[in-house]
Amino acid sequence: GCRLMWWLGCICCVWIAYEDIRSREISLVPLLLFGASGLGYQYMQDDVGWQFQVLTNVGAMLFLLSVVWILYWIKYRRNVLDVGLGWGDVFIFFGLACWYLSMEFMLFFSVNMCVWATLFSILLLRKKISEEYPIPLAGLLAIGFILNEWGKLSWMYLW
């Protein structure tokens, strides 16, 4: 059961990354399946208090998105979801919140956001991409998820 959920999550991430990087449009199906497989994975892992941990992650994402939305509204008088973030980004935030216990989620999310922000800043500074280029955040987070999970898998088998 756990492996099936894990594989479903990885397959959904490949689907999300492909669609987001290719066209900046992600269908709802892989996003919902990703979140559902994360809940299924947590349920089958049967960690003590996983429900509270997932709710804490979701609450943290709601808080973070609210702060970003308010700051963006104050500065630009526009909805960040109309300009910067897409709904695919929001859905993958909540999908990722279902996959990890709180400390691992905060670490994963922080490291991934820093890595991808640094990469895109370097590409912008070196003029490899234009400033108008929309960042495929959901796709990049999906790639980060795959790398993280495969890294954990290979680490477990090495030791």
Coordinates of N, CA and C in Angstrom, one line a residue:
G1 N 0.8 -1.2 0.0 CA 0.0 0.0 0.0 C 0.8 1.3 0.0
C2 N 1.8 1.3 0.9 CA 2.7 2.5 1.0 C 3.5 2.8 -0.3
R3 N 4.0 1.7 -0.9 CA 4.8 1.8 -2.1 C 3.9 2.3 -3.2
L4 N 2.7 1.8 -3.3 CA 1.7 2.2 -4.4 C 1.5 3.7 -4.3
M5 N 1.3 4.2 -3.1 CA 1.0 5.7 -2.9 C 2.3 6.5 -3.2
W6 N 3.4 5.9 -2.9 CA 4.7 6.6 -3.2 C 4.9 6.7 -4.7
W7 N 4.7 5.6 -5.4 CA 4.8 5.6 -6.8 C 3.8 6.5 -7.5
L8 N 2.6 6.5 -7.0 CA 1.5 7.4 -7.5 C 2.0 8.8 -7.4
G9 N 2.5 9.2 -6.2 CA 3.0 10.5 -6.0 C 4.1 10.9 -6.9
C10 N 5.0 10.0 -7.1 CA 6.1 10.3 -8.1 C 5.7 10.5 -9.5
I11 N 4.7 9.6 -9.9 CA 4.2 9.7 -11.3 C 3.4 11.0 -11.5
C12 N 2.7 11.4 -10.4 CA 1.9 12.6 -10.5 C 2.9 13.8 -10.6
C13 N 4.0 13.7 -9.9 CA 5.0 14.8 -10.0 C 5.6 14.9 -11.4
V14 N 5.9 13.8 -12.0 CA 6.4 13.8 -13.4 C 5.4 14.5 -14.3
W15 N 4.1 14.1 -14.1 CA 3.0 14.7 -14.9 C 3.0 16.2 -14.7
I16 N 3.0 16.6 -13.4 CA 2.9 18.0 -13.0 C 4.1 18.8 -13.6
A17 N 5.3 18.3 -13.5 CA 6.5 19.0 -14.0 C 6.4 19.1 -15.5
Y18 N 6.0 18.1 -16.2 CA 6.0 18.1 -17.6 C 5.0 19.1 -18.1
E19 N 3.8 19.1 -17.5 CA 2.8 20.1 -18.0 C 3.1 21.5 -17.6
D20 N 3.7 21.7 -16.4 CA 4.0 23.1 -16.0 C 5.2 23.7 -16.8
I21 N 6.2 22.9 -17.0 CA 7.4 23.4 -17.8 C 7.0 23.6 -19.3
R22 N 6.2 22.7 -19.8 CA 5.8 22.7 -21.2 C 4.9 23.9 -21.5
S23 N 3.8 24.1 -20.7 CA 2.8 25.0 -21.1 C 2.3 26.0 -20.0
R24 N 2.9 25.8 -18.8 CA 2.5 26.7 -17.7 C 1.0 26.5 -17.3
E25 N 0.4 25.4 -17.8 CA -0.9 25.0 -17.4 C -0.9 23.5 -16.9
I26 N -1.5 23.3 -15.7 CA -1.5 22.0 -15.2 C -3.0 21.6 -15.0
S27 N -3.3 20.4 -15.5 CA -4.7 19.9 -15.2 C -4.8 19.6 -13.8
L28 N -6.1 19.6 -13.3 CA -6.4 19.4 -11.9 C -6.1 18.0 -11.4
V29 N -6.2 17.0 -12.3 CA -6.2 15.6 -12.0 C -4.8 15.2 -11.3
P30 N -3.7 15.6 -11.9 CA -2.4 15.1 -11.2 C -2.2 15.9 -9.9
L31 N -2.7 17.1 -9.8 CA -2.6 17.9 -8.5 C -3.4 17.2 -7.4
L32 N -4.6 16.9 -7.7 CA -5.5 16.3 -6.7 C -5.0 14.9 -6.4
L33 N -4.6 14.1 -7.4 CA -4.0 12.8 -7.1 C -2.8 12.8 -6.3
F34 N -2.0 13.8 -6.5 CA -0.7 14.0 -5.7 C -1.1 14.2 -4.2
G35 N -2.0 15.1 -3.9 CA -2.4 15.4 -2.6 C -3.1 14.2 -1.9
A36 N -3.9 13.5 -2.7 CA -4.6 12.3 -2.2 C -3.6 11.2 -1.9
S37 N -2.6 11.0 -2.8 CA -1.6 10.0 -2.6 C -0.8 10.3 -1.3
G38 N -0.5 11.6 -1.1 CA 0.2 12.0 0.1 C -0.6 11.6 1.4
L39 N -1.9 11.9 1.4 CA -2.7 11.5 2.5 C -2.7 10.0 2.7
G40 N -2.9 9.3 1.6 CA -2.8 7.8 1.6 C -1.5 7.3 2.2
Y41 N -0.4 7.9 1.7 CA 0.9 7.5 2.2 C 1.0 7.7 3.7
Q42 N 0.6 8.9 4.2 CA 0.7 9.2 5.6 C -0.2 8.2 6.4
Y43 N -1.4 7.9 5.9 CA -2.3 7.0 6.6 C -1.7 5.6 6.7
M44 N -1.0 5.1 5.6 CA -0.4 3.8 5.6 C 0.9 3.7 6.4
Q45 N 1.6 4.8 6.5 CA 2.8 4.9 7.4 C 2.4 4.8 8.8
D46 N 1.2 5.3 9.2 CA 0.6 5.2 10.5 C 1.5 5.8 11.6
D47 N 2.1 6.9 11.2 CA 2.9 7.7 12.3 C 1.9 8.3 13.3
V48 N 2.3 8.3 14.5 CA 1.5 8.9 15.5 C 1.3 10.4 15.3
G49 N 0.0 10.8 15.3 CA -0.3 12.2 15.1 C -0.1 12.8 13.7
W50 N -0.1 11.9 12.7 CA 0.1 12.4 11.3 C -0.9 13.4 10.9
Q51 N -2.2 13.2 11.4 CA -3.3 14.1 11.0 C -3.0 15.5 11.5
F52 N -2.5 15.6 12.7 CA -2.2 16.9 13.3 C -1.1 17.6 12.5
Q53 N -0.1 16.8 12.1 CA 1.1 17.3 11.4 C 0.6 17.8 10.0
V54 N -0.2 17.1 9.3 CA -0.7 17.5 8.0 C -1.5 18.8 8.2
L55 N -2.4 18.8 9.2 CA -3.2 20.1 9.4 C -2.3 21.2 9.8
T56 N -1.2 21.0 10.5 CA -0.2 22.1 10.8 C 0.4 22.6 9.5
N57 N 0.8 21.7 8.6 CA 1.4 22.0 7.4 C 0.4 22.9 6.5
V58 N -0.8 22.4 6.5 CA -1.8 23.1 5.7 C -2.0 24.5 6.3
G59 N -2.1 24.6 7.6 CA -2.2 25.9 8.3 C -1.1 26.8 8.0
A60 N 0.1 26.3 8.0 CA 1.3 27.1 7.7 C 1.3 27.6 6.2
M61 N 0.8 26.8 5.3 CA 0.6 27.2 3.9 C -0.4 28.3 3.8
L62 N -1.5 28.1 4.5 CA -2.6 29.1 4.5 C -2.1 30.4 5.0
F63 N -1.3 30.4 6.1 CA -0.7 31.6 6.7 C 0.2 32.3 5.7
L64 N 1.1 31.5 5.1 CA 2.1 32.0 4.2 C 1.5 32.6 3.0
L65 N 0.5 31.9 2.4 CA -0.2 32.5 1.2 C -1.0 33.7 1.6
S66 N -1.6 33.8 2.8 CA -2.3 35.0 3.2 C -1.4 36.2 3.3
V67 N -0.2 36.0 3.9 CA 0.8 37.0 4.1 C 1.2 37.5 2.7
V68 N 1.6 36.6 1.8 CA 2.0 37.0 0.4 C 0.9 37.7 -0.3
W69 N -0.4 37.3 -0.1 CA -1.5 37.9 -0.8 C -1.7 39.3 -0.3
I70 N -1.6 39.5 1.0 CA -1.8 40.8 1.6 C -0.7 41.8 1.2
L71 N 0.5 41.3 1.3 CA 1.7 42.2 0.9 C 1.6 42.6 -0.5
Y72 N 1.3 41.6 -1.4 CA 1.1 41.9 -2.8 C 0.0 42.9 -3.0
W73 N -1.1 42.7 -2.4 CA -2.3 43.6 -2.5 C -1.9 45.0 -2.1
I74 N -1.2 45.2 -1.0 CA -0.8 46.5 -0.5 C 0.1 47.2 -1.5
K75 N 1.1 46.4 -2.0 CA 2.1 47.0 -2.9 C 1.6 47.3 -4.3
Y76 N 0.8 46.4 -4.9 CA 0.4 46.5 -6.3 C -1.1 46.7 -6.5
R77 N -1.9 46.5 -5.5 CA -3.3 46.6 -5.6 C -3.8 45.5 -6.6
R78 N -3.2 44.4 -6.6 CA -3.6 43.3 -7.5 C -3.6 42.0 -6.8
N79 N -4.3 41.0 -7.2 CA -4.3 39.7 -6.6 C -3.1 38.9 -7.1
V80 N -2.3 38.4 -6.2 CA -1.1 37.7 -6.6 C -1.5 36.5 -7.4
L81 N -2.6 35.9 -7.2 CA -3.0 34.7 -8.0 C -3.4 35.1 -9.4
D82 N -3.6 36.3 -9.7 CA -3.9 36.8 -11.1 C -2.6 37.1 -11.8
V83 N -1.5 37.4 -11.0 CA -0.3 37.8 -11.7 C 0.9 36.9 -11.4
G84 N 1.2 36.6 -10.2 CA 2.4 35.9 -9.8 C 2.2 34.4 -9.7
L85 N 1.6 34.0 -8.6 CA 1.3 32.6 -8.4 C 0.2 32.1 -9.2
G86 N 0.2 30.8 -9.6 CA -0.9 30.2 -10.3 C -1.6 29.3 -9.4
W87 N -2.8 28.8 -9.8 CA -3.5 27.9 -9.0 C -2.8 26.6 -8.8
G88 N -2.0 26.2 -9.9 CA -1.2 25.0 -9.8 C -0.2 25.1 -8.7
D89 N 0.4 26.2 -8.5 CA 1.4 26.4 -7.4 C 0.7 26.3 -6.1
V90 N -0.5 26.8 -5.9 CA -1.2 26.7 -4.7 C -1.6 25.3 -4.4
F91 N -2.1 24.6 -5.4 CA -2.4 23.2 -5.2 C -1.3 22.3 -4.8
I92 N -0.1 22.6 -5.5 CA 1.1 21.7 -5.1 C 1.6 22.0 -3.7
F93 N 1.4 23.3 -3.3 CA 1.8 23.6 -1.9 C 1.0 22.8 -0.9
F94 N -0.3 22.7 -1.1 CA -1.1 21.9 -0.2 C -0.9 20.4 -0.4
G95 N -0.6 20.0 -1.7 CA -0.3 18.6 -1.9 C 1.0 18.2 -1.2
L96 N 2.0 19.0 -1.2 CA 3.2 18.7 -0.5 C 3.0 18.7 1.0
A97 N 2.1 19.6 1.5 CA 1.7 19.6 2.9 C 1.2 18.2 3.4
C98 N 0.6 17.5 2.5 CA 0.0 16.2 2.8 C 1.1 15.1 2.8
W99 N 2.2 15.3 2.2 CA 3.2 14.3 2.1 C 4.2 14.2 3.2
Y100 N 4.4 15.2 3.9 CA 5.5 15.3 4.9 C 5.0 15.6 6.3
L101 N 5.7 15.1 7.3 CA 5.5 15.5 8.7 C 6.1 16.9 8.8
S102 N 5.6 17.7 9.8 CA 5.9 19.1 9.8 C 7.3 19.5 9.7
M103 N 8.2 19.0 10.4 CA 9.6 19.5 10.4 C 10.2 19.2 9.0
E104 N 10.0 18.0 8.5 CA 10.5 17.6 7.2 C 9.8 18.5 6.1
F105 N 8.6 18.8 6.2 CA 7.9 19.7 5.3 C 8.5 21.1 5.3
M106 N 8.7 21.6 6.4 CA 9.2 23.0 6.5 C 10.7 23.0 5.9
L107 N 11.4 22.0 6.2 CA 12.8 21.9 5.6 C 12.7 21.8 4.1
F108 N 11.9 20.8 3.7 CA 11.8 20.6 2.2 C 11.4 21.8 1.5
F109 N 10.3 22.5 2.0 CA 9.7 23.7 1.3 C 10.8 24.8 1.3
S110 N 11.4 25.1 2.4 CA 12.4 26.2 2.5 C 13.6 25.9 1.6
V111 N 14.1 24.7 1.7 CA 15.3 24.4 0.8 C 14.9 24.5 -0.7
N112 N 13.8 24.0 -1.0 CA 13.4 24.0 -2.4 C 13.2 25.4 -2.9
M113 N 12.5 26.2 -2.1 CA 12.2 27.6 -2.5 C 13.5 28.4 -2.7
C114 N 14.5 28.2 -1.8 CA 15.8 28.8 -1.9 C 16.6 28.4 -3.1
V115 N 16.6 27.1 -3.3 CA 17.4 26.5 -4.5 C 16.8 27.1 -5.8
W116 N 15.5 27.0 -5.9 CA 14.9 27.4 -7.2 C 15.0 28.9 -7.4
A117 N 14.8 29.7 -6.3 CA 15.0 31.2 -6.4 C 16.4 31.5 -6.8
T118 N 17.4 30.9 -6.2 CA 18.8 31.1 -6.5 C 19.1 30.8 -8.0
L119 N 18.6 29.6 -8.4 CA 18.8 29.2 -9.8 C 18.2 30.2 -10.8
F120 N 17.0 30.6 -10.5 CA 16.3 31.6 -11.4 C 17.0 33.0 -11.4
S121 N 17.5 33.4 -10.2 CA 18.2 34.6 -10.1 C 19.5 34.6 -10.9
I122 N 20.2 33.5 -10.8 CA 21.4 33.4 -11.6 C 21.1 33.4 -13.1
L123 N 20.0 32.7 -13.5 CA 19.7 32.7 -14.9 C 19.2 34.1 -15.4
L124 N 18.6 34.8 -14.5 CA 18.2 36.2 -14.9 C 19.4 37.1 -15.0
L125 N 20.3 37.0 -14.1 CA 21.5 37.8 -14.1 C 22.4 37.6 -15.3
R126 N 22.4 36.3 -15.7 CA 23.2 35.9 -16.9 C 22.5 36.1 -18.2
K127 N 21.3 36.6 -18.1 CA 20.4 36.9 -19.3 C 20.1 35.6 -20.1
K128 N 20.0 34.5 -19.3 CA 19.6 33.2 -20.0 C 18.1 33.1 -20.2
I129 N 17.4 33.8 -19.3 CA 15.9 33.9 -19.5 C 15.5 35.4 -19.3
S130 N 14.4 35.8 -19.9 CA 13.9 37.2 -19.8 C 13.1 37.3 -18.5
E131 N 13.0 38.6 -18.0 CA 12.3 38.9 -16.8 C 10.8 38.5 -16.9
E132 N 10.3 38.5 -18.1 CA 8.8 38.2 -18.3 C 8.6 36.7 -18.3
Y133 N 9.6 35.9 -18.3 CA 9.5 34.4 -18.3 C 8.8 34.0 -17.0
P134 N 7.6 33.3 -17.1 CA 7.0 32.9 -15.9 C 7.7 31.6 -15.3
I135 N 7.9 31.7 -14.0 CA 8.6 30.6 -13.3 C 7.7 29.4 -13.1
P136 N 8.0 28.3 -13.6 CA 7.1 27.1 -13.4 C 7.3 26.5 -12.0
L137 N 6.8 27.2 -11.0 CA 7.1 26.9 -9.6 C 6.5 25.5 -9.3
A138 N 5.3 25.2 -9.7 CA 4.8 23.9 -9.4 C 5.6 22.8 -10.0
G139 N 6.0 22.9 -11.2 CA 6.9 21.9 -11.8 C 8.2 21.8 -11.1
L140 N 8.8 22.9 -10.7 CA 10.1 22.8 -10.0 C 9.9 22.2 -8.7
L141 N 8.9 22.5 -7.9 CA 8.6 21.8 -6.7 C 8.4 20.3 -6.9
A142 N 7.7 20.0 -7.9 CA 7.5 18.5 -8.3 C 8.8 17.8 -8.5
I143 N 9.7 18.5 -9.3 CA 11.1 17.9 -9.5 C 11.8 17.8 -8.2
G144 N 11.7 18.8 -7.3 CA 12.3 18.8 -6.0 C 11.8 17.6 -5.2
F145 N 10.5 17.3 -5.3 CA 9.9 16.2 -4.5 C 10.5 14.9 -5.0
I146 N 10.6 14.7 -6.4 CA 11.1 13.5 -6.9 C 12.6 13.3 -6.5
L147 N 13.4 14.4 -6.6 CA 14.8 14.3 -6.2 C 14.9 14.0 -4.7
N148 N 14.1 14.6 -3.9 CA 14.1 14.3 -2.4 C 13.7 12.9 -2.1
E149 N 12.7 12.4 -2.7 CA 12.2 11.0 -2.5 C 13.2 10.0 -3.0
W150 N 13.8 10.2 -4.2 CA 14.7 9.3 -4.7 C 16.0 9.3 -3.9
G151 N 16.4 10.5 -3.4 CA 17.5 10.6 -2.6 C 17.4 9.9 -1.3
K152 N 16.2 10.0 -0.7 CA 15.9 9.2 0.5 C 15.9 7.7 0.3
L153 N 15.4 7.3 -0.9 CA 15.4 5.9 -1.2 C 16.8 5.4 -1.4
S154 N 17.6 6.1 -2.1 CA 19.0 5.6 -2.4 C 19.8 5.6 -1.1
W155 N 19.5 6.6 -0.2 CA 20.2 6.7 1.1 C 19.9 5.5 2.0
M156 N 18.6 5.1 1.9 CA 18.2 3.9 2.7 C 18.8 2.6 2.2
Y157 N 19.0 2.5 0.9 CA 19.6 1.3 0.4 C 21.1 1.2 0.5
L158 N 21.7 2.4 0.6 CA 23.2 2.4 0.8 C 23.5 2.0 2.2
W159 N 22.7 2.4 3.2 CA 23.0 2.1 4.6 C 22.1 1.0 5.0

